[in-house]
């Protein structure tokens, strides 16, 4: 009862024979006595029940094992747990299932955060690569606009070139913003005397 891990003993038919206080807390039961005789299926999340049942049968045949699954308490609280299962012999010779489960909910949450951070980092690297390539294209467009400016062109054509330049400069500004974002740094544009 002093353990923070759920400890329970299951009969071959899946009934709970013994359970400690931590197991009762996982199950959101009023106490251990409220769970004695209930099926393990009353604790295991429905989608994990077939895997747990398969592991239970293997333990009752003498095989130890480990299983990650979810438990759902009587109030609906879901926990991710890791269960270590060991076969034990009862006085009457039956093989029982000793299941020791620890709460892994926080670990699962942190693993999910790490996965999301890795995805975000990958997207950032991709965006940085695209931004650099786009910046190279914009530089070429602006360069050709500069070459056309050196020619004496009619006003209407010069207006078109100026419009192309403004669009390219907006693209360059967008690229700078993307690069600042992918570097996780604040964009602080300022005028400098070259």
Tab-separated table of C-alpha atoms in Angstrom:
chain	number	residue	atom	x	y	z
A	1	UNK	CA	0.000	0.000	0.000
A	2	UNK	CA	2.925	2.400	0.500
A	3	UNK	CA	3.955	2.023	-3.162
A	4	UNK	CA	3.056	4.753	-5.656
A	5	UNK	CA	2.800	2.061	-8.322
A	6	UNK	CA	-0.374	0.075	-8.846
A	7	UNK	CA	0.130	-3.507	-7.715
A	8	UNK	CA	-2.552	-6.088	-8.392
A	9	UNK	CA	-2.925	-9.836	-8.580
A	10	UNK	CA	-5.260	-11.274	-11.221
A	11	UNK	CA	-6.770	-14.718	-11.381
A	12	UNK	CA	-6.518	-16.732	-14.623
A	13	UNK	CA	-10.048	-15.610	-15.547
A	14	UNK	CA	-9.011	-11.944	-15.199
A	15	UNK	CA	-10.657	-11.157	-11.856
A	16	UNK	CA	-8.826	-8.811	-9.476
A	17	UNK	CA	-7.811	-10.812	-6.381
A	18	UNK	CA	-5.650	-8.157	-4.710
A	19	UNK	CA	-4.976	-4.483	-5.405
A	20	UNK	CA	-3.150	-1.807	-3.458
A	21	UNK	CA	-4.183	1.786	-2.696
A	22	UNK	CA	-2.346	3.192	-5.724
A	23	UNK	CA	-4.284	0.808	-7.967
A	24	UNK	CA	-7.531	1.995	-6.387
A	25	UNK	CA	-6.483	5.609	-7.069
A	26	UNK	CA	-5.698	4.762	-10.720
A	27	UNK	CA	-9.173	3.215	-10.967
A	28	UNK	CA	-10.759	6.182	-9.122
A	29	UNK	CA	-12.411	3.672	-6.784
A	30	UNK	CA	-13.403	4.402	-3.185
A	31	UNK	CA	-10.884	1.812	-2.020
A	32	UNK	CA	-9.216	-1.473	-2.880
A	33	UNK	CA	-12.183	-3.480	-1.562
A	34	UNK	CA	-14.438	-1.918	-4.230
A	35	UNK	CA	-12.325	-3.553	-6.956
A	36	UNK	CA	-11.864	-7.071	-5.571
A	37	UNK	CA	-13.621	-9.521	-7.872
A	38	UNK	CA	-13.966	-7.034	-10.748
A	39	UNK	CA	-12.443	-7.853	-14.132
A	40	UNK	CA	-9.235	-6.144	-15.233
A	41	UNK	CA	-11.272	-4.988	-18.254
A	42	UNK	CA	-13.008	-2.515	-15.934
A	43	UNK	CA	-9.654	-0.697	-15.589
A	44	UNK	CA	-8.005	-1.042	-18.996
A	45	UNK	CA	-8.950	1.376	-21.794
A	46	UNK	CA	-11.296	-0.395	-24.247
A	47	UNK	CA	-8.900	-0.099	-27.198
A	48	UNK	CA	-6.088	-1.663	-25.112
A	49	UNK	CA	-8.193	-4.445	-23.536
A	50	UNK	CA	-7.480	-7.056	-26.285
A	51	UNK	CA	-3.702	-6.540	-25.977
A	52	UNK	CA	-3.892	-6.680	-22.182
A	53	UNK	CA	-6.022	-9.861	-22.362
A	54	UNK	CA	-3.441	-11.471	-24.662
A	55	UNK	CA	-0.608	-10.483	-22.299
A	56	UNK	CA	-2.655	-11.798	-19.335
A	57	UNK	CA	-3.093	-15.203	-20.983
A	58	UNK	CA	0.661	-15.377	-21.671
A	59	UNK	CA	1.480	-14.530	-18.037
A	60	UNK	CA	-0.914	-17.219	-16.788
A	61	UNK	CA	1.037	-19.681	-18.974
A	62	UNK	CA	4.249	-18.682	-17.166
A	63	UNK	CA	5.631	-15.897	-19.403
A	64	UNK	CA	6.688	-12.565	-17.895
A	65	UNK	CA	6.151	-9.440	-19.956
A	66	UNK	CA	5.853	-5.687	-20.237
A	67	UNK	CA	3.026	-3.662	-21.771
A	68	UNK	CA	2.301	0.034	-22.320
A	69	UNK	CA	-1.422	0.798	-22.233
A	70	UNK	CA	-4.008	3.225	-20.907
A	71	UNK	CA	-6.262	2.855	-17.906
A	72	UNK	CA	-9.542	4.707	-17.518
A	73	UNK	CA	-10.787	5.483	-14.027
A	74	UNK	CA	-14.399	5.292	-12.969
A	75	UNK	CA	-14.660	9.087	-13.315
A	76	UNK	CA	-13.262	8.929	-16.857
A	77	UNK	CA	-9.698	10.067	-16.128
A	78	UNK	CA	-7.277	8.454	-18.576
A	79	UNK	CA	-3.718	7.571	-17.616
A	80	UNK	CA	-0.911	6.088	-19.681
A	81	UNK	CA	0.775	3.318	-17.733
A	82	UNK	CA	3.579	0.847	-18.171
A	83	UNK	CA	2.807	-2.548	-16.681
A	84	UNK	CA	5.366	-5.198	-15.785
A	85	UNK	CA	3.686	-8.595	-15.529
A	86	UNK	CA	5.065	-11.613	-13.722
A	87	UNK	CA	3.560	-15.075	-13.166
A	88	UNK	CA	3.297	-16.124	-9.508
A	89	UNK	CA	2.210	-19.440	-8.027
A	90	UNK	CA	-0.723	-19.523	-5.629
A	91	UNK	CA	-0.806	-21.991	-2.737
A	92	UNK	CA	-3.292	-24.145	-4.660
A	93	UNK	CA	-0.859	-24.388	-7.621
A	94	UNK	CA	-2.678	-21.983	-9.943
A	95	UNK	CA	-0.573	-19.470	-11.858
A	96	UNK	CA	-1.657	-15.925	-11.077
A	97	UNK	CA	-0.752	-12.659	-12.755
A	98	UNK	CA	1.159	-10.080	-10.696
A	99	UNK	CA	0.817	-6.727	-12.516
A	100	UNK	CA	2.823	-3.720	-11.374
A	101	UNK	CA	1.893	-0.522	-13.230
A	102	UNK	CA	3.476	2.891	-13.035
A	103	UNK	CA	1.895	6.114	-14.239
A	104	UNK	CA	3.647	7.228	-17.444
A	105	UNK	CA	1.174	9.970	-18.403
A	106	UNK	CA	3.665	12.807	-17.897
A	107	UNK	CA	6.384	10.916	-19.775
A	108	UNK	CA	4.009	10.350	-22.722
A	109	UNK	CA	3.049	14.040	-22.702
A	110	UNK	CA	6.716	15.084	-22.755
A	111	UNK	CA	7.474	12.592	-25.554
A	112	UNK	CA	4.620	14.095	-27.591
A	113	UNK	CA	5.980	17.604	-26.981
A	114	UNK	CA	9.423	16.495	-28.165
A	115	UNK	CA	7.871	14.969	-31.321
A	116	UNK	CA	6.005	18.212	-32.026
A	117	UNK	CA	9.172	20.249	-31.440
A	118	UNK	CA	11.104	18.011	-33.838
A	119	UNK	CA	8.407	18.421	-36.495
A	120	UNK	CA	8.442	22.174	-35.983
A	121	UNK	CA	12.232	22.237	-36.290
A	122	UNK	CA	12.056	20.230	-39.534
A	123	UNK	CA	9.456	22.624	-40.962
A	124	UNK	CA	11.675	25.550	-39.943
A	125	UNK	CA	14.684	24.059	-41.747
A	126	UNK	CA	12.570	23.457	-44.846
A	127	UNK	CA	11.223	27.023	-44.738
A	128	UNK	CA	14.759	28.395	-44.374
A	129	UNK	CA	15.910	26.432	-47.430
A	130	UNK	CA	12.938	27.607	-49.499
A	131	UNK	CA	13.464	31.196	-48.309
A	132	UNK	CA	17.114	31.158	-49.389
A	133	UNK	CA	16.212	29.783	-52.821
A	134	UNK	CA	13.402	32.317	-53.210
A	135	UNK	CA	15.739	35.118	-52.125
A	136	UNK	CA	18.180	34.114	-54.893
A	137	UNK	CA	15.379	34.328	-57.489
A	138	UNK	CA	14.240	37.722	-56.189
A	139	UNK	CA	17.834	39.012	-56.345
A	140	UNK	CA	17.987	38.061	-60.036
A	141	UNK	CA	14.706	39.869	-60.761
A	142	UNK	CA	15.894	43.011	-58.973
A	143	UNK	CA	19.241	42.796	-60.798
A	144	UNK	CA	17.532	42.697	-64.201
A	145	UNK	CA	15.334	45.632	-63.161
A	146	UNK	CA	18.514	47.582	-62.366
A	147	UNK	CA	19.936	46.718	-65.820
A	148	UNK	CA	16.709	47.892	-67.496
A	149	UNK	CA	16.864	51.156	-65.511
A	150	UNK	CA	20.151	51.974	-67.250
A	151	UNK	CA	18.380	52.045	-70.606
A	152	UNK	CA	16.341	54.960	-71.853
A	153	UNK	CA	12.858	53.455	-71.900
A	154	UNK	CA	9.491	55.086	-72.483
A	155	UNK	CA	7.679	56.145	-69.276
A	156	UNK	CA	5.009	53.443	-69.607
A	157	UNK	CA	7.632	50.697	-69.774
A	158	UNK	CA	9.575	52.262	-66.884
A	159	UNK	CA	6.385	52.155	-64.796
A	160	UNK	CA	6.082	48.423	-65.515
A	161	UNK	CA	9.696	47.836	-64.508
A	162	UNK	CA	9.151	49.835	-61.296
A	163	UNK	CA	6.095	47.691	-60.496
A	164	UNK	CA	8.124	44.499	-61.015
A	165	UNK	CA	10.858	45.899	-58.729
A	166	UNK	CA	8.320	46.770	-55.963
A	167	UNK	CA	6.855	43.263	-56.141
A	168	UNK	CA	10.350	41.729	-55.968
A	169	UNK	CA	11.252	43.950	-52.991
A	170	UNK	CA	8.050	42.836	-51.189
A	171	UNK	CA	9.107	39.233	-51.885
A	172	UNK	CA	12.574	39.977	-50.465
A	173	UNK	CA	10.985	41.489	-47.337
A	174	UNK	CA	8.794	38.395	-46.896
A	175	UNK	CA	11.868	36.205	-47.278
A	176	UNK	CA	13.684	38.172	-44.561
A	177	UNK	CA	10.699	37.672	-42.250
A	178	UNK	CA	10.690	33.912	-42.923
A	179	UNK	CA	14.401	33.683	-42.226
A	180	UNK	CA	14.022	35.679	-39.000
A	181	UNK	CA	11.200	33.338	-37.938
A	182	UNK	CA	13.165	30.157	-38.684
A	183	UNK	CA	16.095	31.472	-36.663
A	184	UNK	CA	13.802	32.207	-33.694
A	185	UNK	CA	15.091	35.749	-33.478
A	186	UNK	CA	13.242	39.014	-33.347
A	187	UNK	CA	13.224	40.975	-36.586
A	188	UNK	CA	14.561	44.422	-35.807
A	189	UNK	CA	15.077	46.256	-39.102
A	190	UNK	CA	17.063	49.475	-38.896
A	191	UNK	CA	18.579	51.931	-41.323
A	192	UNK	CA	22.377	51.747	-41.594
A	193	UNK	CA	24.819	53.940	-43.471
A	194	UNK	CA	26.643	51.647	-45.874
